[in-house]
mmCIF file of C-alpha atoms in Angstrom:
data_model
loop_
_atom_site.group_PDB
_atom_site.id
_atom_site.type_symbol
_atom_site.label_atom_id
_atom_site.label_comp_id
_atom_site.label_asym_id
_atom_site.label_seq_id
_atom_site.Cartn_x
_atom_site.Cartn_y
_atom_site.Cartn_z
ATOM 1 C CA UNK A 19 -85.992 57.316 181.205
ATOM 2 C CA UNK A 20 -89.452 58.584 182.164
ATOM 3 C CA UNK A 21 -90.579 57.229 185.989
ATOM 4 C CA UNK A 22 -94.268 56.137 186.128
ATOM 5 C CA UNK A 23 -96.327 55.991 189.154
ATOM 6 C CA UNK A 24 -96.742 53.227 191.261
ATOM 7 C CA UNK A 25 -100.564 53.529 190.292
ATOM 8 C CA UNK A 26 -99.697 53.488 186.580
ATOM 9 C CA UNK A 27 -97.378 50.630 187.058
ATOM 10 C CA UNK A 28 -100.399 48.809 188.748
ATOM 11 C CA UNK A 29 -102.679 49.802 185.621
ATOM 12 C CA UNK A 30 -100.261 48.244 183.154
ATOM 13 C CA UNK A 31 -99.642 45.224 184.998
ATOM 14 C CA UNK A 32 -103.721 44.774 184.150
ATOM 15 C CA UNK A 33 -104.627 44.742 187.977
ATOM 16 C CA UNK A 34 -107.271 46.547 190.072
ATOM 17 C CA UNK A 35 -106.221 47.900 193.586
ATOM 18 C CA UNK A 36 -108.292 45.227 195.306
ATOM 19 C CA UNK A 37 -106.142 41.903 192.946
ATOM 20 C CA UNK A 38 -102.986 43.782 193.745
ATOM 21 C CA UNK A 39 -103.234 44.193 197.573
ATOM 22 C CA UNK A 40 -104.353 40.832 197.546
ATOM 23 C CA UNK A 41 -101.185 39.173 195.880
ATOM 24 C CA UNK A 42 -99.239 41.624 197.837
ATOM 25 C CA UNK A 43 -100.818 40.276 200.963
ATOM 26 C CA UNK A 44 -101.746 44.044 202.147
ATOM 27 C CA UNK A 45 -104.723 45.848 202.910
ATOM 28 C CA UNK A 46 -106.292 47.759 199.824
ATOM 29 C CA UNK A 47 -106.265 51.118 202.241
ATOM 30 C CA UNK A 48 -102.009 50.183 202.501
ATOM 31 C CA UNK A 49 -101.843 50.275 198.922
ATOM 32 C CA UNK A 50 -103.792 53.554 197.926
ATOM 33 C CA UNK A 51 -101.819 55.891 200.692
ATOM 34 C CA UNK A 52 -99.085 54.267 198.957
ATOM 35 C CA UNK A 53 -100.110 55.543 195.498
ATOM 36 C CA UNK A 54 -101.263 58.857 197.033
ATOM 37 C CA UNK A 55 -97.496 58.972 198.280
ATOM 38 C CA UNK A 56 -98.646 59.453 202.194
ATOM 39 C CA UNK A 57 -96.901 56.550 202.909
ATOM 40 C CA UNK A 58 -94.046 54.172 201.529
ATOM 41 C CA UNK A 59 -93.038 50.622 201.372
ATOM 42 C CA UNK A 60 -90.474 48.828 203.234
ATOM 43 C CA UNK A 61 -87.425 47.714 200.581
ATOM 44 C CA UNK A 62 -88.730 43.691 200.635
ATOM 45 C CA UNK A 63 -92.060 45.438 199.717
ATOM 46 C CA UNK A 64 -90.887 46.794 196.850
ATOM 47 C CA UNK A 65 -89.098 43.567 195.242
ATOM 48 C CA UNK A 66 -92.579 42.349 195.806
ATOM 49 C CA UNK A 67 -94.088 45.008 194.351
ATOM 50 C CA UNK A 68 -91.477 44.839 191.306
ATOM 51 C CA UNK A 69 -91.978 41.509 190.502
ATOM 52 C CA UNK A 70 -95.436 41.443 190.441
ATOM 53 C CA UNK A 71 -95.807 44.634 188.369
ATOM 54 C CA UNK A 72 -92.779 43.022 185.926
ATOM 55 C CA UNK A 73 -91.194 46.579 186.537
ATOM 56 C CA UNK A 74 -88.137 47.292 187.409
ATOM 57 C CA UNK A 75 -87.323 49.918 190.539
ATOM 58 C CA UNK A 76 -85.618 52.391 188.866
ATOM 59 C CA UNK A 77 -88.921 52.581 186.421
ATOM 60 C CA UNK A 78 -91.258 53.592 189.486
ATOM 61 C CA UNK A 79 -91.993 56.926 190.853
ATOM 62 C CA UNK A 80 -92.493 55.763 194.368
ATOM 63 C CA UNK A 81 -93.070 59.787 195.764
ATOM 64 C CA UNK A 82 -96.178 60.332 192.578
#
């Protein structure tokens, strides 16, 4: 199975950066180094992140 980004994931979940910091309860400047890769989430970030994107972990590229 082909990863995605965690950018792309955002994109098909129909939200923009701003809505999906926002739900996530994180600044919108937390969530772009984290789709630049600069930085990553902490593992009860990214159930967070899964369930809100309706992905599943092994489907995101968290390093893209």
């Amino acid at each position: 199975m082909k990863k995605i980004s965690l950018k792309a994931a955002r994109v098909n979940a129909r939200l923009s950066q701003k809505e999906a910091a926002k739900k996530l309860e994180i600044s919108n400047k937390t969530l772009c180094s984290w789709e630049k890769g600069k930085t990553y989430p902490d593992q009860p970030m990214i159930e967070k992140i899964c369930v809100l994107y309706a992905v599943t972990y092994d489907m995101i590229d968290f390093t893209a």
